[in-house]
Tab-separated table of C-alpha atoms and ligand atoms in Angstrom:
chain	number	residue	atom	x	y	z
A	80	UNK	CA	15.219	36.608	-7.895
A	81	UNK	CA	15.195	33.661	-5.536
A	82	UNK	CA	15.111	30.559	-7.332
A	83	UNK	CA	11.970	28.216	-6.796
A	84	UNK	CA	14.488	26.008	-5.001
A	85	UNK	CA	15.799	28.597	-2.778
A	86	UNK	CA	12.342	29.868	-1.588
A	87	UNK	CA	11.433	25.888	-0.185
A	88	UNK	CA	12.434	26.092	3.337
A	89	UNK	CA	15.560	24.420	3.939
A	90	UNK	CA	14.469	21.721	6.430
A	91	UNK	CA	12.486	20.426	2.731
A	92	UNK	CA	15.643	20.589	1.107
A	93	UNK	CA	17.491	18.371	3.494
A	94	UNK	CA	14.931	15.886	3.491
A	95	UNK	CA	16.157	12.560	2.228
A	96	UNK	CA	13.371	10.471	0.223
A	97	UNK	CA	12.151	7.367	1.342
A	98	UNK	CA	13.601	4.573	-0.304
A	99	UNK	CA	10.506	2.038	-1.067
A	100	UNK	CA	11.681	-1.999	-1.549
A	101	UNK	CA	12.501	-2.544	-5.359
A	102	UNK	CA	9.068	-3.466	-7.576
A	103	UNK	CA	9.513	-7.047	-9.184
A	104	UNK	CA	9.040	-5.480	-12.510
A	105	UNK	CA	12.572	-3.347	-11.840
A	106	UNK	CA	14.710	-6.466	-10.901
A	107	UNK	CA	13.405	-8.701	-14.134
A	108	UNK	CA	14.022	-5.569	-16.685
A	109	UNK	CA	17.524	-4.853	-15.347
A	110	UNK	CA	18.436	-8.328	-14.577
A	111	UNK	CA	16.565	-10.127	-17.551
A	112	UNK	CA	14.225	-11.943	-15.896
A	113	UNK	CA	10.488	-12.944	-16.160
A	114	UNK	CA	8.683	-11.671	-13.320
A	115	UNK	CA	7.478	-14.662	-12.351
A	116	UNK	CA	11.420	-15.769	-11.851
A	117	UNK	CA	11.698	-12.972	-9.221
A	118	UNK	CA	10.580	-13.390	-5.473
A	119	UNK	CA	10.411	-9.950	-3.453
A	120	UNK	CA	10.850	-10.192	0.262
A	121	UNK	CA	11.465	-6.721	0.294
A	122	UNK	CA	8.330	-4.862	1.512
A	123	UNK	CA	6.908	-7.031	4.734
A	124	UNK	CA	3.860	-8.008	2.360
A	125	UNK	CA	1.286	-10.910	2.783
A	126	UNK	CA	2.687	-13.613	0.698
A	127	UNK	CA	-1.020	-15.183	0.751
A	128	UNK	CA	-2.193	-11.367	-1.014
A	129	UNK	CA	-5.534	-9.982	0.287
A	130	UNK	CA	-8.446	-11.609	2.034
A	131	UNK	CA	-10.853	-13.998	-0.084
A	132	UNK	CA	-13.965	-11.705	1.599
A	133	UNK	CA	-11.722	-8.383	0.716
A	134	UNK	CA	-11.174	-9.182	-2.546
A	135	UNK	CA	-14.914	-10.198	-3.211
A	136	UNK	CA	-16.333	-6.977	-1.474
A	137	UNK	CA	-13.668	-5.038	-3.521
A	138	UNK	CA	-14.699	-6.369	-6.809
A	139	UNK	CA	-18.420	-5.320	-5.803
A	140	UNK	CA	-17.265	-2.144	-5.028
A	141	UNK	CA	-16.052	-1.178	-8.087
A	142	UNK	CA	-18.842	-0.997	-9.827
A	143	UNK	CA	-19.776	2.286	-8.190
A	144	UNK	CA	-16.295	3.966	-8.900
A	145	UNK	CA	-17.858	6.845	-10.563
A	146	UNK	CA	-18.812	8.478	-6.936
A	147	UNK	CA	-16.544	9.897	-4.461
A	148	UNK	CA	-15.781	7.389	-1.095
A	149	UNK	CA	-17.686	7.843	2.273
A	150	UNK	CA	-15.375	10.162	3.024
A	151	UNK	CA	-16.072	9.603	6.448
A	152	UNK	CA	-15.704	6.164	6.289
A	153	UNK	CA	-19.014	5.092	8.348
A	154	UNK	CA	-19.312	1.911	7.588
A	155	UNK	CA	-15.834	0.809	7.962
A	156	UNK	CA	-15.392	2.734	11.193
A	157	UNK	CA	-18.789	0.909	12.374
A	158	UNK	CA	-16.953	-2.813	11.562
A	159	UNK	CA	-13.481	-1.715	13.496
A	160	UNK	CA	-16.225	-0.283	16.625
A	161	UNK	CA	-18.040	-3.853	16.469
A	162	UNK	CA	-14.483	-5.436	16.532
A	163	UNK	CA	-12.644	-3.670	18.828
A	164	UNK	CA	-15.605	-2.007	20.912
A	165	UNK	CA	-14.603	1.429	20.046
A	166	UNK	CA	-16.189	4.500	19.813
A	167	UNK	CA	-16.644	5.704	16.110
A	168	UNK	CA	-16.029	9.148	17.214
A	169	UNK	CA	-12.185	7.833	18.432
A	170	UNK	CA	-11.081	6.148	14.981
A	171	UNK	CA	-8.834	8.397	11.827
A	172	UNK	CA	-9.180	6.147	8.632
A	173	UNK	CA	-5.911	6.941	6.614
A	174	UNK	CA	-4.155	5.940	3.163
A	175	UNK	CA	-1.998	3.245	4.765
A	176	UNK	CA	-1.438	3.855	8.640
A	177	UNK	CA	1.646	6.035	7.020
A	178	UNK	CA	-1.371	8.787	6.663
A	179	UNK	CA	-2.006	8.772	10.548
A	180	UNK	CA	1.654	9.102	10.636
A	181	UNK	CA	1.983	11.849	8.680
A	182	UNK	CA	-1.510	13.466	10.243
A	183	UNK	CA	0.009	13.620	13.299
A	184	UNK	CA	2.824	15.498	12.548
A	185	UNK	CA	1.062	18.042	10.580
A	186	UNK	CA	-1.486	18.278	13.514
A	187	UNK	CA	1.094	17.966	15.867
A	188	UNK	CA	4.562	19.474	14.894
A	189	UNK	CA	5.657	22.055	13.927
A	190	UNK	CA	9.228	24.721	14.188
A	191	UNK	CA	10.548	24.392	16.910
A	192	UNK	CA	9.227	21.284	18.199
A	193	UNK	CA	10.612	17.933	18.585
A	194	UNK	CA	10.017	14.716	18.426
A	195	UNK	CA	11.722	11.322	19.331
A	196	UNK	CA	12.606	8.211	17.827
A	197	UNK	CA	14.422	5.412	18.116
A	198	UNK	CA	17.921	4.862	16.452
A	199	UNK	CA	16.577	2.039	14.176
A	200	UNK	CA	13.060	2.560	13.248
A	201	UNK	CA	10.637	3.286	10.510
A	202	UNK	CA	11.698	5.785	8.603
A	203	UNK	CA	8.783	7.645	8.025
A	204	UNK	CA	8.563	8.922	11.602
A	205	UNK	CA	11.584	11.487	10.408
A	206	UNK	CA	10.420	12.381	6.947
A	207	UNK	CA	6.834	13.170	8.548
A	208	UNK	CA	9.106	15.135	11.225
A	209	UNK	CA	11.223	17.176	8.706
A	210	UNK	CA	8.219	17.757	6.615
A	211	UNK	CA	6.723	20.230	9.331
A	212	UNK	CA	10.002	21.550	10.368
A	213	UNK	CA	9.860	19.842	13.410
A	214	UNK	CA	13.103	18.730	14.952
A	215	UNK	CA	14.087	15.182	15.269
A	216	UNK	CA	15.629	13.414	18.146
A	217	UNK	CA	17.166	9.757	17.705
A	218	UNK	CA	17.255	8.469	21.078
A	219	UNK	CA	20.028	5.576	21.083
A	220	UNK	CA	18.704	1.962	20.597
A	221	UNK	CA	19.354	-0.828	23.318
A	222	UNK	CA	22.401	-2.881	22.296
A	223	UNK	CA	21.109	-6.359	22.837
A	224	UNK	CA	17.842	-6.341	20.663
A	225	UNK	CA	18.588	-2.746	18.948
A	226	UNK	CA	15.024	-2.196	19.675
A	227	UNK	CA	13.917	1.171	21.512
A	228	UNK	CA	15.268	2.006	25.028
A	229	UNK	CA	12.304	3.689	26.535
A	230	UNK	CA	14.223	5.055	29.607
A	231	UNK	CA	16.979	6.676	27.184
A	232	UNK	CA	12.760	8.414	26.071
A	233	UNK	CA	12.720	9.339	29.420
A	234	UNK	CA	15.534	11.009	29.829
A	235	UNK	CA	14.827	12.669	26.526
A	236	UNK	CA	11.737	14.266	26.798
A	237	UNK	CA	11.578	17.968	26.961
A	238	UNK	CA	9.343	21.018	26.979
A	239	UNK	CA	9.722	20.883	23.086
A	240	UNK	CA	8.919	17.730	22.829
A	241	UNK	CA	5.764	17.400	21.177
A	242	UNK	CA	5.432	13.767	19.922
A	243	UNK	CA	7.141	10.513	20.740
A	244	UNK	CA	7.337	7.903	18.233
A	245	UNK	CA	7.197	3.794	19.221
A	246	UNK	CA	6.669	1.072	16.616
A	247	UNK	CA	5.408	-2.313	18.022
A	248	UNK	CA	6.988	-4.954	16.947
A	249	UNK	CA	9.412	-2.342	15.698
A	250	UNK	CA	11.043	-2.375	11.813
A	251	UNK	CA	13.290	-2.704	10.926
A	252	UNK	CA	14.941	-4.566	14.087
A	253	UNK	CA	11.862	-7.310	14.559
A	254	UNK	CA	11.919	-5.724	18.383
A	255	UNK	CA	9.126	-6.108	20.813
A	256	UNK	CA	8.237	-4.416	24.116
A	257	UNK	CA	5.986	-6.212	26.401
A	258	UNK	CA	2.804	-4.703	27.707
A	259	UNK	CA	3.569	-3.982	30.936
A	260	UNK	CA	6.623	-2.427	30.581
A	261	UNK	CA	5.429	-0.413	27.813
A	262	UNK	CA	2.125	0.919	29.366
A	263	UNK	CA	4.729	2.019	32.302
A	264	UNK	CA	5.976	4.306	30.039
A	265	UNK	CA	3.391	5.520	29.123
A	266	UNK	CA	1.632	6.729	31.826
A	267	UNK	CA	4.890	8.545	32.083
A	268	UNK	CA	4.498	10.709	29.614
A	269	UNK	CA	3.619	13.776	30.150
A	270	UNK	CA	0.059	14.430	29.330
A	271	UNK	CA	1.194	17.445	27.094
A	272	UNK	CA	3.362	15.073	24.410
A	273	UNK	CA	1.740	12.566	22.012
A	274	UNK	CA	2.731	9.285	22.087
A	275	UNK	CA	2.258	7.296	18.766
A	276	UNK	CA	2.569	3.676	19.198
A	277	UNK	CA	2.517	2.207	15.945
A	278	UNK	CA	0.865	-1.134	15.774
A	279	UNK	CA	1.390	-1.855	11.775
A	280	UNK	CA	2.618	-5.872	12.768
A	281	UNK	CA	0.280	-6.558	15.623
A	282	UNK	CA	-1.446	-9.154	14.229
A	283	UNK	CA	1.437	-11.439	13.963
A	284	UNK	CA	1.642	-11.497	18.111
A	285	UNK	CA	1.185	-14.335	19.694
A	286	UNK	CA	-2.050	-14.234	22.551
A	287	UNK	CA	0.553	-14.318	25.210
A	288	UNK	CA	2.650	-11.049	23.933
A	289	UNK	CA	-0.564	-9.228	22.859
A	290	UNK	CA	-1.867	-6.385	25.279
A	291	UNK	CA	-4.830	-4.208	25.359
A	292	UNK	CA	-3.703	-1.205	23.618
A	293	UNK	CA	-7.195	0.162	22.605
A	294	UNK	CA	-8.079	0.239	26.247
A	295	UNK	CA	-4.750	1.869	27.254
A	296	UNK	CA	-6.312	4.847	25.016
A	297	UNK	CA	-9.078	5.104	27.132
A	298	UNK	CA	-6.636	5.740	30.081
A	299	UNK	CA	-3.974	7.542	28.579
A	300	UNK	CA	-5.599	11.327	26.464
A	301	UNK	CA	-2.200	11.562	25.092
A	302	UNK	CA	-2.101	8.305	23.208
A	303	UNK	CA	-2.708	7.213	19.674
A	304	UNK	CA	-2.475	3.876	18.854
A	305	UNK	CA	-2.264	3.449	14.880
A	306	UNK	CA	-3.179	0.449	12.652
A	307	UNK	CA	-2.270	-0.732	8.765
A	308	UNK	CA	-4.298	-2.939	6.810
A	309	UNK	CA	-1.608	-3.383	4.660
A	310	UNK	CA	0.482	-6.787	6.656
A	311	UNK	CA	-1.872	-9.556	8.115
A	312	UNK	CA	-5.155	-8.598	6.382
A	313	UNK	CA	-2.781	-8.076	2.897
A	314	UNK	CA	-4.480	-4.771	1.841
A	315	UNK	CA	-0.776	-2.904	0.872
A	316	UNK	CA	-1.934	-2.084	-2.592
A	317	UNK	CA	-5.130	-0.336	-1.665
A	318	UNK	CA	-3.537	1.791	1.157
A	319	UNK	CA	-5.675	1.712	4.276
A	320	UNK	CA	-4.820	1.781	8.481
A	321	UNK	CA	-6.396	3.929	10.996
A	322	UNK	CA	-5.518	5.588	13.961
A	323	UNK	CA	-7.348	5.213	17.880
A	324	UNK	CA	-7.200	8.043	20.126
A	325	UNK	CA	-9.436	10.195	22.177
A	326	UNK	CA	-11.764	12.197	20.289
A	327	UNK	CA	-9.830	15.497	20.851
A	328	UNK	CA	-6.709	14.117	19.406
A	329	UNK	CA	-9.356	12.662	16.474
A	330	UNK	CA	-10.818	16.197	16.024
A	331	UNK	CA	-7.293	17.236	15.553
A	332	UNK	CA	-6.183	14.643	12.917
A	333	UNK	CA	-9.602	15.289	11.429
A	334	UNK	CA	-9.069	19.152	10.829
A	335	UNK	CA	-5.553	18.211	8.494
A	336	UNK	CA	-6.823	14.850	7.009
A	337	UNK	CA	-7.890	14.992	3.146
A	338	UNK	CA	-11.988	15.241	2.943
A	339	UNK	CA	-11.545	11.901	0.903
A	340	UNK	CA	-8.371	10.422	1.632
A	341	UNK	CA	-9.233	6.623	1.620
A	342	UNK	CA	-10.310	5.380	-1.373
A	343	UNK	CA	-13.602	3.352	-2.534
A	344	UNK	CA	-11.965	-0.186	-2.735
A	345	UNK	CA	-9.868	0.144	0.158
A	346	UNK	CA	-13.020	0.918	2.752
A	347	UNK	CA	-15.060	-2.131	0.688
A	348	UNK	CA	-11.780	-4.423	1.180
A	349	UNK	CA	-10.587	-3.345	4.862
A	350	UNK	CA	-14.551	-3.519	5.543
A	351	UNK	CA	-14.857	-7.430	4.556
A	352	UNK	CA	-10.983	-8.233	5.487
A	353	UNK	CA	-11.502	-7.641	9.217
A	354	UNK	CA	-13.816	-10.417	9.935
A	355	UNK	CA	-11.995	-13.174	7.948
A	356	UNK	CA	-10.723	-14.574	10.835
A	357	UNK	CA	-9.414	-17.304	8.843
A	358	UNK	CA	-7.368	-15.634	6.947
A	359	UNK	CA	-5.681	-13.380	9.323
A	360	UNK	CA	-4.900	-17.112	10.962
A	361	UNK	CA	-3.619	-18.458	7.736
A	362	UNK	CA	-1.631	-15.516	7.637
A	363	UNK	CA	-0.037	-15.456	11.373
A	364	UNK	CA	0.517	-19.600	10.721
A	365	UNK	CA	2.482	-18.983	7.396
A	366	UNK	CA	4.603	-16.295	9.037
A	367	UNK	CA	5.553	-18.243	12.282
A	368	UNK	CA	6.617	-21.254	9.577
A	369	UNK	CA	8.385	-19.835	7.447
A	370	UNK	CA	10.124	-17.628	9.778
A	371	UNK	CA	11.196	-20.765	11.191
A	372	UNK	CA	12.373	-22.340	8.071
A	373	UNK	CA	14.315	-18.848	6.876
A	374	UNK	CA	15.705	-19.419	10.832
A	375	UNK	CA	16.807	-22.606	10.013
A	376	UNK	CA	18.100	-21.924	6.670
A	377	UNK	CA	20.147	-19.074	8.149
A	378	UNK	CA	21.583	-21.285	10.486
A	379	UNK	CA	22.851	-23.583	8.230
A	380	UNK	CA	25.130	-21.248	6.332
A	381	UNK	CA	26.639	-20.087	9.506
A	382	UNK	CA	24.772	-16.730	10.263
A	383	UNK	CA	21.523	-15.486	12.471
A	384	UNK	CA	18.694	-13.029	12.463
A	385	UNK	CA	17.474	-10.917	15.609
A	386	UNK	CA	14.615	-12.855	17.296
A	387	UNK	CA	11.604	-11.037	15.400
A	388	UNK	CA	7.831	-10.428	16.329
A	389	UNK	CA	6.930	-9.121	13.164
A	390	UNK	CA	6.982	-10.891	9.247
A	391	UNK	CA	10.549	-10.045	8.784
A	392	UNK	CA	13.673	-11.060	9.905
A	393	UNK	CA	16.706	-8.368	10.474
A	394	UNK	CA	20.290	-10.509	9.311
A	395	UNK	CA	23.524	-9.918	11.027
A	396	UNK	CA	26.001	-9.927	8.782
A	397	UNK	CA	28.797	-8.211	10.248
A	398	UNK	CA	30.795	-11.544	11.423
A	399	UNK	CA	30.721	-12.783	7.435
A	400	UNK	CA	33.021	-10.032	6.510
A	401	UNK	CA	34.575	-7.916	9.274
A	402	UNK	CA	36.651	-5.978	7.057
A	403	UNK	CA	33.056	-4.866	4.831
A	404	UNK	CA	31.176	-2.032	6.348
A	405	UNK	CA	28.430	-2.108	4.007
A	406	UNK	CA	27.795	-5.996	3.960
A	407	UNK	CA	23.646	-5.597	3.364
A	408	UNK	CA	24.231	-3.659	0.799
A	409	UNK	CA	26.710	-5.909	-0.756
A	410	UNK	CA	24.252	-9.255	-0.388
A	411	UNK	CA	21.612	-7.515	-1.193
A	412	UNK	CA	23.216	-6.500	-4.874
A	413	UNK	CA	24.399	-10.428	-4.969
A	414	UNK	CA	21.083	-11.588	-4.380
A	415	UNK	CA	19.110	-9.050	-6.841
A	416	UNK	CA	21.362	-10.337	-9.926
A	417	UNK	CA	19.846	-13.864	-8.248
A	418	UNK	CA	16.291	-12.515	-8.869
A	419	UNK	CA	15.503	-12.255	-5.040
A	420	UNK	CA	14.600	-8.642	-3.712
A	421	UNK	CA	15.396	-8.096	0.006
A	422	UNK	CA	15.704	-4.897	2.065
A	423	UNK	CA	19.234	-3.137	2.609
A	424	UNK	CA	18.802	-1.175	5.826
A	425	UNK	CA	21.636	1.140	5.317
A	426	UNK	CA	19.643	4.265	5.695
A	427	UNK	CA	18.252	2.686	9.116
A	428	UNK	CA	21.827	3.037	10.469
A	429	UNK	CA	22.697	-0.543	10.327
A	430	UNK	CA	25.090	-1.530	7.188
A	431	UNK	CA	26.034	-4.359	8.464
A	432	UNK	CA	22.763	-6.091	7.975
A	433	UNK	CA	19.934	-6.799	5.556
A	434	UNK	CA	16.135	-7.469	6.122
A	435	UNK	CA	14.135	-9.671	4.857
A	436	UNK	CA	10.324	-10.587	4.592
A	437	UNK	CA	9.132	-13.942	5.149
A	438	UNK	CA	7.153	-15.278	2.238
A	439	UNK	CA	5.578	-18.771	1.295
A	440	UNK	CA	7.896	-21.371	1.547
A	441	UNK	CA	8.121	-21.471	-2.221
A	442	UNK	CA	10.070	-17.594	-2.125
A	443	UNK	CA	11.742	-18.940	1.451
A	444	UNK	CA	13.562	-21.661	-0.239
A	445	UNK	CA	15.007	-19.401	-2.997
A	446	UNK	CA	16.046	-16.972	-1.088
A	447	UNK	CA	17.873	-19.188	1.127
A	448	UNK	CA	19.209	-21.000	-1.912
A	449	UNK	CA	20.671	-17.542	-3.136
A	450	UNK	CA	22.379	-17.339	0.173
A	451	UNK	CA	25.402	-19.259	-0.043
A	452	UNK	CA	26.170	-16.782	-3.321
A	453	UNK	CA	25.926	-13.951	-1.904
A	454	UNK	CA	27.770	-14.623	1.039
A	455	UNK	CA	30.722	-15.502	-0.860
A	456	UNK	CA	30.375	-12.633	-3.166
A	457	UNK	CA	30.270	-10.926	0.419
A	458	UNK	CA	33.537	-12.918	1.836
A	459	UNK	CA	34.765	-11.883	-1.495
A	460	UNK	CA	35.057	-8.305	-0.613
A	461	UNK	CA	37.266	-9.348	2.116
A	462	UNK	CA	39.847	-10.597	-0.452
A	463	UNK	CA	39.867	-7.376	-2.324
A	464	UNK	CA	39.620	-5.220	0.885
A	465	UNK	CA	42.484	-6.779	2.428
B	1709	LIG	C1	6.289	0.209	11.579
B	1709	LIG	C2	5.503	0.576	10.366
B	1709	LIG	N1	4.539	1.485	10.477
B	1709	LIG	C3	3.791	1.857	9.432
B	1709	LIG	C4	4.003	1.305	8.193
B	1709	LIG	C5	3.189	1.835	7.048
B	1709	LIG	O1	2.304	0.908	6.588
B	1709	LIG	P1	1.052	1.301	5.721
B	1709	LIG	O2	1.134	2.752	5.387
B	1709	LIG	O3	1.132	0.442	4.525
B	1709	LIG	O4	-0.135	1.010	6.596
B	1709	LIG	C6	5.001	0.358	8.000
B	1709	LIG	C7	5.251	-0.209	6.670
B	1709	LIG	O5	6.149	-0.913	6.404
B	1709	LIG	C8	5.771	-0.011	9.125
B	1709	LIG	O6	6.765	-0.903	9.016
């Protein structure tokens, strides 16, 4: 008799988990800390936490935890149509926009087909891929920003190809592609491929580099355009984004989604959260700052981060340590025992560097004054290497 494990198909078997950033509760048990001593810039959070107005209409909403959610999400779907000036009937509410992600795929892909990302991107885009059985092609970043080389997508797309995959601002490089060159490629696409453009940092753009996405969806059948509540408006805990695309692509996602898969408090929170206009502000300002002062700090001890639209910064640290192939990984073990939690991006494809979040200026400063310890502990491994 087949064992259980033999009888899961083999494209399961091969799949590698996804490796979350470390909880502070980890880091002070192993390390000895109090978790107030330990700063995580791990995740691309909201330092500032949730919205005043999300956490208020949260509060209110659980009082009434004892019913199921709107699993349609009416309400919610009517605030994001006010916003945006969408049709209802062209909005997917998901647990995190990682649900839209992984709606798609099941909706989407299957044996036999493919779909395409870029080298260095989010890492769910292949699990949600290898989950169906659906093939995966990595299509070869740019070299100068390591962000995604949309005419290598070109030259990629095939009759099998079934869904293309584009985060913007893309993790974990920081990347952007402008408007105009990206709504070129997509009205390239053949109508017969879904193109997901994932939209999870938009918030932090600046007016100039924003672009009218929503509308592009109008234009292009074949487009989704997916959003998380979980950076800017601070929601990550309660797990809600949602996804824009034409209502036949929304029928689709609708047939595979869960009858109730965003929760009570999340539609309350993401409900209130969108109109706090002063928040999402606070939020952007905080980011640009302390992006600048991590910058800065960087600079100082000799070493840079990719120019970044989103709230993270990607590190080079190849040049520290030539002779180290797997310098993140190496600060990023120096800096844990320091009590600050950063991102290794190994599994990415790049080694040689290490992300990290931008948080209040408080959890900047540490983490650059951890720095100068963990690069020697890096330089270090040069010593021993040599
Ligand atoms: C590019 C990108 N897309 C989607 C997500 C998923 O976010 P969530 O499921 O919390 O909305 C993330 C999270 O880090 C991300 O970086």
């Amino acid at each position: 008799m087949a064992s259980l494990n033999q009888r899961v198909p083999s494209y399961l078997r091969a799949i590698a988990p996804y490796q979350p950033g470390k909880p502070i509760a980890d880091i002070a048990r192993d390390y000895g800390f109090q978790e107030d001593q330990v700063v995580k810039l791990a995740s691309n959070e909201n330092p500032l936490g949730m919205s005043p107005k999300g956490r208020e209409a949260m509060l209110k909403a659980a009082g009434d935890l004892g019913r199921y959610p709107d699993g349609n999400g009416f309400s919610l779907k009517q605030a994001l149509s006010k916003k945006f000036a969408l049709d209802p009937a062209t909005i997917t509410l998901g647990n995190g926009s990682n649900d839209i992600l992984e709606l798609v795929a099941h909706a989407f892909l299957a044996p036999g087909k493919e779909s395409l990302m870029s080298d260095h991107s989010f890492a769910v885009y292949a699990l949600a891929s290898q989950a169906v059985g659906a093939t995966l092609v990595s299509v070869p970043a740019q070299s100068q920003d390591l962000g995604h080389d949309l005419d290598g997508f070109s030259r990629r797309i095939s009759a099998n190809t079934a869904v293309v995959w584009i985060a913007n601002p893309n993790n974990p490089t920081g990347s952007f592609i402008p408007g105009d060159r990206l709504e070129s490629f997509i009205s390239s696409v053949p109508i017969s491929v879904l193109v997901v453009l994932d939209e999870a940092y938009t918030e932090y753009l600046s007016e100039d580099d924003s672009y009218p996405a929503f509308e592009w969806v109008t234009r292009y059948p074949n487009l989704l355009v997916s959003r998380s509540f979980s950076k800017a408006y601070g929601l990550a805990g309660l797990r809600v984004g949602y996804g824009v695309a034409s209502e036949e692509v929304t029928d689709l996602l609708n047939r595979v989604r869960q009858p109730f898969n965003v929760n009570s408090l999340a539609l309350a929170a993401a409900e209130a959260s969108i109109f706090d206009y002063e928040f999402l502000a606070r939020s952007a300002k905080l980011n640009r700052q302390g992006m600048l002062q991590i910058q800065q700090g960087l600079q100082t001890h000799g070493i840079s981060a990719l120019q970044s639209w989103g709230n993270f910064l990607l590190i080079d640290l190849q040049a520290v340590n030539p002779l180290e192939p797997k310098a993140g990984a190496v600060v990023y073990e120096a800096l844990l025992s320091k009590g600050v939690i950063t991102r290794p991006v190994a599994n990415y494809g790049l080694p040689g560097y290490l992300r990290v979040s931008i948080g209040t200026s408080i959890e900047n400063e540490a983490f650059l004054k951890a720095m100068p310890f963990a690069l020697e502990a890096l330089k270090a491994c040069k010593v021993s290497a040599a």
